[in-house]
Amino acid sequence: MRVLKFGGTSVGSAQRMKEVADLVDDGIQKIVVLSAMSGTTNSLVEIASHLYQKNHDAANEIISSLEEKYEKEVTQLFKSEEYITKGKELIKSHFEFIKSFTIDMFTVFEEKAILAQGELISTALFHYYLQENGKDSALMPALDYMRIDKKNEPDADYIKENIEKVISEQGEKNIYITQGYICRNAFGEIDNLQRGGSDYSASLIGAAINADEIQIWTDIDGMHNNDPRYVEKTQSISELSFDEAAELAYFGAKILHPTSVLPAKLANIPVRLLNTMEPKAEGTLISSKQRKERMAAVAAKDGITAIKIKSGRMLLAYGFLRKVFEIFESYKTPIDMITTSEVGVSVTIDDNTHLNEIVNDLNKYGTVDVDHDKVIVCVVGDLIADNKGYANAIFDAVKDIPIRMISYGGSNYNLSLLINAEDKKQALNLLSDKLFN
Ligand code: ADP
Ligand code: ASP
Ligand code: MG
């Protein structure tokens, strides 16, 4: 069986949903994972933030305009009065649910329930559309099988056991439709896999059912060799290894959720990135095959904070790094980059929630400097080959850009540079010119 995930733009209107329905109707058995229609999750986030602040009027305004948008889509999606009525009733019930949270006791629990509505609506509408057109499909509620544990990690055993149960309850069908992004947490409450998490859903589902292939359908023809939002002449890469794709996703290539590659890699299931707007384009195949000796792509990750801890006798004092890392661990704050010298260590983080506490604790071990608003630019490929001059080409490209940290050799597939946010666009363009054009 295959898993096909369609992102927000791919199901962003009634017309797009119809195109997706044509795409999935090829007789091959599959699970179709859908995101919310584009813009919906952002609107739901806005609604929730108004409700936190008890701005009920502002929340109601966004709720009404979103509901209106869905009512229009319903009249364009369905042909028959029967399904138009069904669609309208569906929308009404979801929006009544959202409106029921204009209460004073608004907490993270209510917020997560609101955020889940986008995927619940898109999948239900898509299912109705297939039914209206006589297609053999079933709706599989993600909240019945997708679960994260107390550490917010996917609970692979639970997912596998319960998805098999849900599939067998539905019986043999050609198309199973399910929600990306949403899940339950260890307490059974509605939760999610973080923004952009539908990719992660698809790869977790693929691994759980041991799929033949996972396809991520989006609005671009696969992974490009640089970020198309900042660089004009980028090209699609036909093949990537799991390791290369994981590095790119983690370091900012938005086409894939940062952690979505791992489940596919562990289960050795190929992942294909495809373009809904151009279904015949080759896209990118991600597999265990590693192309040797090439620079594949460049990506950039924003919102990075660099922390330098200087200690007079760091390397003499063994155990110093352990103490430093334990502080980050105690605040559940992952470190992205590390560089060391005789007198100190620099690390970067992308989550500043506990920055003050971390700096206070680090102060016991040395002098601490914090730099905000940095960007990690990361070159990915098979870079460790002898004498190929890759590092030289990379540094030559960015020779006029101030570099705060360099990381190379942590894996064979990544050279990362920490630079100022204002230099990001220029650095990405210089790297494209020098490495690919
Ligand atoms: P979806 O809604 O389908 O999940 P996303 O917006 O999350 O789509 O991801 C697709 C977008 O990722 C593209 O439109 C593109 O702007 C952006 N992107 C960033 N870096 C890359 C890259 N290296 N290759 C392809 N797309 C990229
Ligand atoms: N709808 C969610 C979001 O916008 C999940 C996704 O699209 O992947 O973040
Ligand atoms: Mg996405």
Coordinates of C-alpha atoms and ligand atoms in Angstrom, one line a residue:
M1 CA 0.0 0.0 0.0
R2 CA 1.1 3.6 -0.6
V3 CA 0.8 6.7 1.5
L4 CA 0.1 10.0 -0.3
K5 CA 0.1 13.3 1.6
F6 CA -1.3 16.4 0.1
G7 CA -0.4 19.8 1.7
G8 CA -2.5 22.9 2.3
T9 CA -2.1 24.4 -1.1
S10 CA -2.8 21.1 -2.8
V11 CA -6.3 21.0 -1.1
G12 CA -6.6 24.8 -0.9
S13 CA -9.9 25.2 -2.8
A14 CA -12.8 23.1 -4.1
Q15 CA -11.1 23.0 -7.6
R16 CA -7.8 21.7 -6.1
M17 CA -9.6 19.0 -4.1
K18 CA -11.2 17.8 -7.3
E19 CA -7.8 17.6 -8.9
V20 CA -6.5 15.6 -6.0
A21 CA -9.5 13.3 -6.2
D22 CA -8.5 12.6 -9.9
L23 CA -4.9 12.0 -8.9
V24 CA -5.7 9.4 -6.3
D25 CA -8.2 7.6 -8.4
D26 CA -5.8 5.2 -10.2
G27 CA -6.9 1.8 -8.8
I28 CA -3.8 1.5 -6.6
Q29 CA -4.7 1.0 -2.9
K30 CA -3.6 3.9 -0.8
I31 CA -3.9 6.0 2.4
V32 CA -4.4 9.7 1.5
V33 CA -3.2 12.1 4.3
L34 CA -4.6 15.6 4.0
S35 CA -3.6 18.9 5.6
A36 CA -6.1 21.6 6.3
M37 CA -6.9 23.9 3.4
S38 CA -4.2 26.5 3.0
G39 CA -4.5 29.4 5.5
T40 CA -6.9 27.6 7.8
T41 CA -4.4 26.6 10.5
N42 CA -3.0 30.1 10.5
S43 CA -6.5 31.5 11.0
L44 CA -7.2 28.9 13.8
V45 CA -4.0 30.0 15.5
E46 CA -5.1 33.6 15.4
I47 CA -8.6 32.7 16.7
A48 CA -7.0 30.8 19.6
S49 CA -4.6 33.7 20.4
H50 CA -7.6 36.1 20.6
L51 CA -9.5 33.7 22.8
Y52 CA -6.5 33.5 25.2
Q53 CA -6.6 37.3 25.5
K54 CA -10.5 37.2 25.9
N55 CA -10.8 39.3 22.7
H56 CA -14.0 37.5 21.8
D57 CA -15.2 40.0 19.2
A58 CA -11.9 39.7 17.3
A59 CA -12.1 35.9 17.5
N60 CA -15.7 35.9 16.3
E61 CA -14.8 38.1 13.3
I62 CA -12.2 35.6 12.0
I63 CA -14.4 32.6 12.8
S64 CA -17.2 34.2 10.7
S65 CA -15.1 34.9 7.7
L66 CA -13.5 31.5 7.8
E67 CA -16.9 29.9 8.0
E68 CA -18.1 31.9 5.1
K69 CA -15.1 30.8 3.0
Y70 CA -16.0 27.2 3.8
E71 CA -19.6 27.6 2.9
K72 CA -18.6 28.9 -0.5
E73 CA -16.2 26.0 -1.1
V74 CA -19.0 23.6 -0.3
T75 CA -21.2 25.0 -3.0
Q76 CA -18.4 24.7 -5.5
L77 CA -17.3 21.2 -4.4
F78 CA -20.5 19.3 -4.7
K79 CA -23.0 18.9 -7.5
S80 CA -26.1 17.5 -5.8
E81 CA -28.4 19.2 -3.3
E82 CA -27.9 16.2 -1.0
Y83 CA -24.1 16.7 -0.7
I84 CA -24.3 20.5 -0.6
T85 CA -26.6 20.1 2.4
K86 CA -24.4 17.5 4.0
G87 CA -21.3 19.7 3.4
K88 CA -23.1 22.7 4.9
E89 CA -24.2 20.8 8.0
L90 CA -20.6 19.5 8.4
I91 CA -19.2 23.1 8.3
K92 CA -21.9 24.3 10.7
S93 CA -21.1 21.7 13.3
H94 CA -17.3 22.3 13.2
F95 CA -17.8 26.0 13.5
E96 CA -20.4 25.7 16.3
F97 CA -17.7 23.6 18.1
I98 CA -15.1 26.4 17.5
K99 CA -17.6 29.1 18.7
S100 CA -18.3 27.1 21.9
F101 CA -14.8 28.0 23.1
T102 CA -15.5 31.8 23.3
I103 CA -15.3 31.2 27.1
D104 CA -13.2 32.8 29.8
M105 CA -11.4 29.6 30.8
F106 CA -9.5 29.2 27.5
T107 CA -6.5 26.9 28.0
V108 CA -4.0 25.0 25.8
F109 CA -6.5 22.1 25.8
E110 CA -9.1 24.2 24.0
E111 CA -6.5 25.6 21.7
K112 CA -5.4 22.2 20.5
A113 CA -9.0 21.2 19.9
I114 CA -9.5 24.3 17.8
L115 CA -6.3 23.7 15.8
A116 CA -7.5 20.2 14.9
Q117 CA -10.6 21.5 13.1
G118 CA -8.8 22.3 9.8
E119 CA -7.7 18.7 9.1
L120 CA -11.0 17.3 10.3
I121 CA -12.9 19.5 7.9
S122 CA -10.7 19.0 4.8
T123 CA -10.8 15.2 5.2
A124 CA -14.5 15.0 5.8
L125 CA -15.2 17.2 2.7
F126 CA -12.9 15.2 0.6
H127 CA -14.5 12.0 1.7
Y128 CA -18.0 13.3 0.8
Y129 CA -16.7 14.4 -2.6
L130 CA -15.4 10.9 -3.3
Q131 CA -18.7 9.4 -2.1
E132 CA -20.7 11.7 -4.2
N133 CA -18.7 10.6 -7.2
G134 CA -19.1 6.9 -6.4
K135 CA -15.5 6.2 -5.3
D136 CA -14.6 3.4 -2.9
S137 CA -13.2 5.2 0.1
A138 CA -13.2 5.3 3.9
L139 CA -12.4 7.9 6.5
M140 CA -9.8 6.9 9.1
P141 CA -9.9 9.2 12.2
A142 CA -6.3 10.0 13.0
L143 CA -7.4 10.6 16.6
D144 CA -8.1 6.9 16.8
Y145 CA -4.5 5.8 16.1
M146 CA -2.0 8.7 16.0
R147 CA -0.5 9.3 19.4
I148 CA 2.5 11.0 21.1
D149 CA 3.9 9.9 24.5
K150 CA 4.8 11.9 27.6
K151 CA 8.0 13.1 25.9
N152 CA 5.9 14.3 22.9
E153 CA 7.5 11.6 20.8
P154 CA 5.3 9.4 18.5
D155 CA 4.3 6.2 20.1
A156 CA 5.3 3.9 17.2
D157 CA 3.9 0.6 18.8
Y158 CA 0.5 2.2 19.6
I159 CA 0.3 3.8 16.2
K160 CA 1.0 0.5 14.4
E161 CA -1.4 -1.5 16.5
N162 CA -4.2 0.9 16.2
I163 CA -3.9 1.9 12.6
E164 CA -4.1 -1.8 11.7
K165 CA -7.2 -2.0 13.8
V166 CA -8.8 1.0 12.2
I167 CA -8.0 -0.3 8.7
S168 CA -9.5 -3.7 9.4
E169 CA -12.6 -2.1 10.9
Q170 CA -13.1 -0.2 7.7
G171 CA -12.7 -3.3 5.6
E172 CA -11.0 -3.5 2.2
K173 CA -11.1 -0.1 0.5
N174 CA -9.2 1.4 -2.4
I175 CA -8.8 4.8 -0.8
Y176 CA -8.4 5.4 3.0
I177 CA -8.5 9.1 3.9
T178 CA -7.0 10.4 7.1
Q179 CA -5.9 13.7 8.8
G180 CA -2.3 14.8 8.9
Y181 CA -1.0 16.9 11.8
I182 CA -3.5 15.9 14.5
C183 CA -3.0 13.2 17.2
R184 CA -3.7 12.5 20.8
N185 CA -1.2 12.9 23.6
A186 CA -0.3 10.5 26.4
F187 CA -3.4 11.6 28.4
G188 CA -5.7 11.0 25.4
E189 CA -6.3 14.7 24.8
I190 CA -6.3 16.2 21.3
D191 CA -2.8 17.4 20.3
N192 CA -0.7 17.8 17.2
L193 CA 2.7 17.1 15.6
Q194 CA 3.6 20.8 15.4
R195 CA 3.2 23.2 12.5
G196 CA 3.9 21.5 9.1
G197 CA 3.4 18.1 10.9
S198 CA 1.3 16.5 8.2
D199 CA 4.5 15.3 6.5
Y200 CA 5.4 13.7 9.8
S201 CA 2.0 12.0 9.9
A202 CA 2.6 10.6 6.5
S203 CA 5.9 9.1 7.3
L204 CA 4.7 7.7 10.6
I205 CA 1.8 6.1 8.9
G206 CA 4.0 4.8 6.1
A207 CA 6.3 3.2 8.7
A208 CA 3.4 1.8 10.7
I209 CA 1.9 -0.1 7.7
N210 CA 5.2 -0.8 6.0
A211 CA 4.2 1.1 2.9
D212 CA 5.8 0.5 -0.5
E213 CA 6.3 4.3 -0.9
I214 CA 5.4 7.6 0.8
Q215 CA 4.6 10.4 -1.5
I216 CA 4.6 14.0 -0.3
W217 CA 2.5 16.1 -2.8
T218 CA 3.0 19.8 -2.6
D219 CA 3.2 23.0 -4.6
I220 CA 6.8 22.5 -6.0
D221 CA 8.4 19.8 -8.1
G222 CA 10.5 18.3 -5.3
M223 CA 13.4 19.4 -3.2
H224 CA 15.3 22.3 -4.8
N225 CA 19.0 22.9 -4.4
N226 CA 18.3 26.1 -2.6
D227 CA 15.4 27.9 -0.9
P228 CA 13.2 29.2 -3.8
R229 CA 11.7 31.8 -1.4
Y230 CA 15.1 33.6 -1.4
V231 CA 17.0 32.4 -4.5
E232 CA 15.7 32.8 -8.1
K233 CA 17.3 30.1 -10.1
T234 CA 17.0 26.9 -8.1
Q235 CA 16.7 23.4 -9.6
S236 CA 14.9 20.3 -8.4
I237 CA 17.2 17.5 -7.2
S238 CA 16.2 14.1 -8.6
E239 CA 17.7 11.9 -5.8
L240 CA 18.6 12.5 -2.2
S241 CA 19.6 10.0 0.5
F242 CA 17.6 9.8 3.7
D243 CA 20.5 11.5 5.6
E244 CA 20.8 14.4 3.1
A245 CA 17.0 14.9 3.2
A246 CA 17.0 14.8 7.0
E247 CA 19.7 17.4 7.2
L248 CA 17.9 19.7 4.7
A249 CA 14.5 19.3 6.5
Y250 CA 16.1 20.0 9.9
F251 CA 18.0 23.0 8.7
G252 CA 15.1 24.8 7.1
A253 CA 14.0 23.3 3.8
K254 CA 10.3 23.9 4.5
I255 CA 9.1 21.3 1.9
L256 CA 9.6 18.7 4.6
H257 CA 8.8 18.9 8.3
P258 CA 12.1 18.8 10.3
T259 CA 11.6 15.3 11.7
S260 CA 9.6 13.7 9.0
V261 CA 12.5 11.8 7.3
L262 CA 13.5 9.5 10.3
P263 CA 10.5 7.1 10.4
A264 CA 10.8 6.5 6.6
K265 CA 14.6 6.0 7.0
L266 CA 14.3 3.6 9.9
A267 CA 11.7 1.5 7.9
N268 CA 13.7 2.0 4.6
I269 CA 10.6 3.3 2.8
P270 CA 11.3 5.5 -0.2
V271 CA 9.8 9.0 -0.1
R272 CA 8.9 10.8 -3.2
L273 CA 8.3 14.6 -3.3
L274 CA 5.9 15.5 -6.0
N275 CA 4.1 18.5 -7.4
T276 CA 0.3 18.6 -7.4
M277 CA 0.2 21.5 -9.9
E278 CA 2.5 19.5 -12.2
P279 CA 1.9 15.8 -11.5
K280 CA 4.1 14.6 -14.4
A281 CA 7.2 16.3 -13.1
E282 CA 9.8 13.8 -11.8
G283 CA 10.2 15.4 -8.4
T284 CA 12.7 14.0 -5.8
L285 CA 13.2 10.5 -4.7
I286 CA 14.6 10.1 -1.2
S287 CA 16.0 6.6 -0.5
S288 CA 18.9 4.8 1.2
K289 CA 21.0 5.4 -2.0
Q290 CA 23.8 7.9 -1.4
R291 CA 25.1 9.7 -4.5
K292 CA 28.8 10.1 -4.0
E293 CA 30.9 13.3 -4.0
R294 CA 28.5 16.1 -4.7
M295 CA 27.1 19.1 -3.1
A296 CA 23.3 18.6 -3.2
A297 CA 21.6 21.6 -1.7
V298 CA 21.7 24.6 0.6
A299 CA 19.1 25.4 3.3
A300 CA 18.8 28.0 6.0
K301 CA 17.3 27.9 9.5
D302 CA 16.2 31.2 11.1
G303 CA 15.7 32.3 14.7
I304 CA 19.0 30.9 16.1
T305 CA 20.6 32.1 19.3
A306 CA 24.3 31.5 19.8
I307 CA 25.7 31.1 23.4
K308 CA 29.4 31.2 24.1
I309 CA 30.8 30.0 27.4
K310 CA 34.4 31.0 28.1
S311 CA 36.3 29.2 30.8
G312 CA 40.0 29.7 31.5
R313 CA 40.8 26.0 31.6
M314 CA 38.1 24.2 29.7
L315 CA 40.0 21.3 28.1
L316 CA 42.1 20.7 31.2
A317 CA 39.0 20.4 33.2
Y318 CA 37.4 17.2 32.0
G319 CA 33.7 17.0 32.6
F320 CA 33.3 20.6 31.6
L321 CA 31.3 19.8 28.4
R322 CA 29.2 17.3 30.3
K323 CA 28.2 20.0 32.8
V324 CA 27.4 22.4 30.0
F325 CA 25.2 19.8 28.1
E326 CA 23.4 18.8 31.3
I327 CA 22.2 22.4 31.7
F328 CA 20.6 22.3 28.3
E329 CA 19.2 18.9 28.9
S330 CA 17.6 20.0 32.2
Y331 CA 15.6 22.6 30.3
K332 CA 14.8 20.2 27.5
T333 CA 16.5 22.6 25.0
P334 CA 18.2 20.9 22.0
I335 CA 21.5 22.2 20.7
D336 CA 21.9 22.5 17.0
M337 CA 25.6 23.5 16.4
I338 CA 28.7 23.2 18.6
T339 CA 32.2 24.4 18.3
T340 CA 35.0 24.2 20.8
S341 CA 38.3 25.7 21.5
E342 CA 40.9 25.5 24.4
V343 CA 39.2 28.3 26.2
G344 CA 35.5 27.9 25.5
V345 CA 32.6 26.4 23.7
S346 CA 29.9 27.9 21.5
V347 CA 26.5 26.3 21.0
T348 CA 23.3 27.3 19.2
I349 CA 19.7 26.8 20.1
D350 CA 16.4 27.6 18.3
D351 CA 14.2 27.5 21.3
N352 CA 14.6 30.5 23.7
T353 CA 11.9 29.5 26.2
H354 CA 14.4 28.9 29.0
L355 CA 17.3 31.1 27.8
N356 CA 17.4 33.1 31.0
E357 CA 17.6 30.1 33.2
I358 CA 20.2 28.4 31.0
V359 CA 22.4 31.5 31.0
N360 CA 22.1 31.8 34.8
D361 CA 23.2 28.2 35.3
L362 CA 26.0 28.5 32.7
N363 CA 27.4 31.5 34.5
K364 CA 28.6 29.2 37.3
Y365 CA 31.1 27.7 34.8
G366 CA 32.5 30.7 32.9
T367 CA 31.7 34.0 31.2
V368 CA 28.6 33.7 29.0
D369 CA 27.9 35.7 25.9
V370 CA 24.5 35.5 24.0
D371 CA 24.0 36.5 20.3
H372 CA 20.4 36.7 19.1
D373 CA 18.9 36.7 15.6
K374 CA 21.4 34.4 13.8
V375 CA 20.8 32.0 10.9
I376 CA 22.4 28.6 10.2
V377 CA 23.2 28.2 6.6
C378 CA 23.8 24.6 5.8
V379 CA 25.4 23.0 2.7
V380 CA 24.3 19.3 2.3
G381 CA 25.8 16.6 0.2
D382 CA 28.5 13.9 0.2
L383 CA 31.1 16.4 1.4
I384 CA 33.8 14.5 3.1
A385 CA 35.4 13.2 -0.1
D386 CA 39.2 13.8 -0.2
N387 CA 40.6 16.7 -2.1
K388 CA 37.4 17.7 -3.8
G389 CA 37.7 21.3 -2.6
Y390 CA 34.1 21.5 -1.4
A391 CA 34.9 23.4 1.8
N392 CA 37.1 25.7 -0.2
A393 CA 34.3 26.5 -2.7
I394 CA 31.9 27.1 0.1
F395 CA 34.2 29.5 1.9
D396 CA 35.1 31.3 -1.3
A397 CA 31.5 31.9 -2.0
V398 CA 30.8 33.6 1.3
K399 CA 34.2 35.2 1.7
D400 CA 32.6 38.7 2.3
I401 CA 30.1 37.5 4.8
P402 CA 30.9 37.6 8.5
I403 CA 30.8 34.1 10.0
R404 CA 30.2 33.5 13.7
M405 CA 30.6 29.7 13.8
I406 CA 31.5 26.8 11.5
S407 CA 30.6 23.1 11.9
Y408 CA 32.0 20.4 9.6
G409 CA 32.5 16.7 10.1
G410 CA 29.6 16.1 12.5
S411 CA 28.1 14.0 9.7
N412 CA 29.5 13.3 6.2
Y413 CA 26.7 15.3 4.7
N414 CA 26.7 18.7 6.3
L415 CA 28.8 21.9 6.5
S416 CA 27.0 24.6 8.6
L417 CA 27.8 28.2 9.0
L418 CA 26.3 30.6 11.6
I419 CA 25.8 34.1 10.1
N420 CA 23.8 37.2 10.9
A421 CA 20.1 37.2 9.8
E422 CA 20.6 40.3 7.6
D423 CA 23.2 38.3 5.5
K424 CA 21.0 35.3 4.9
K425 CA 19.6 36.1 1.5
Q426 CA 23.0 37.2 0.1
A427 CA 24.7 34.1 1.5
L428 CA 22.1 31.8 -0.1
N429 CA 22.5 33.5 -3.5
L430 CA 26.3 33.6 -3.4
L431 CA 26.3 29.8 -2.5
S432 CA 23.9 29.0 -5.4
D433 CA 26.0 31.1 -7.9
K434 CA 29.3 29.4 -6.8
L435 CA 28.2 25.9 -6.2
F436 CA 25.4 25.2 -8.7
N437 CA 25.2 27.8 -11.5
Ligands
ADP1 P1 2.6 22.0 2.0 O1 1.6 23.0 2.4 O2 2.3 21.2 0.8 O3 3.1 21.2 3.2 P2 4.9 23.8 2.4 O4 4.6 25.2 2.2 O5 5.0 23.3 3.8 O6 3.9 22.9 1.5 O7 6.3 23.4 1.6 C1 6.5 23.7 0.3 C2 7.3 25.0 0.1 O8 8.6 24.8 0.7 C3 7.6 25.4 -1.3 O9 6.5 26.2 -1.8 C4 8.8 26.3 -1.1 O10 8.6 27.6 -1.1 C5 9.4 25.9 0.3 N1 10.8 25.4 0.2 C6 11.8 25.9 1.1 N2 12.9 25.3 0.8 C7 12.7 24.5 -0.3 C8 13.5 23.6 -1.1 N3 14.9 23.5 -0.8 N4 13.0 22.9 -2.1 C9 11.7 23.0 -2.3 N5 10.8 23.8 -1.6 C10 11.3 24.6 -0.6
ASP2 N1 -2.2 22.3 8.8 C1 -1.0 22.2 9.6 C2 -0.2 23.5 9.4 O1 -0.5 24.3 8.7 C3 -0.2 21.0 9.3 C4 0.4 20.9 7.9 O2 -0.1 21.6 7.0 O3 1.3 20.1 7.7 O4 0.8 23.6 10.1
MG3 MG 4.4 21.6 4.8

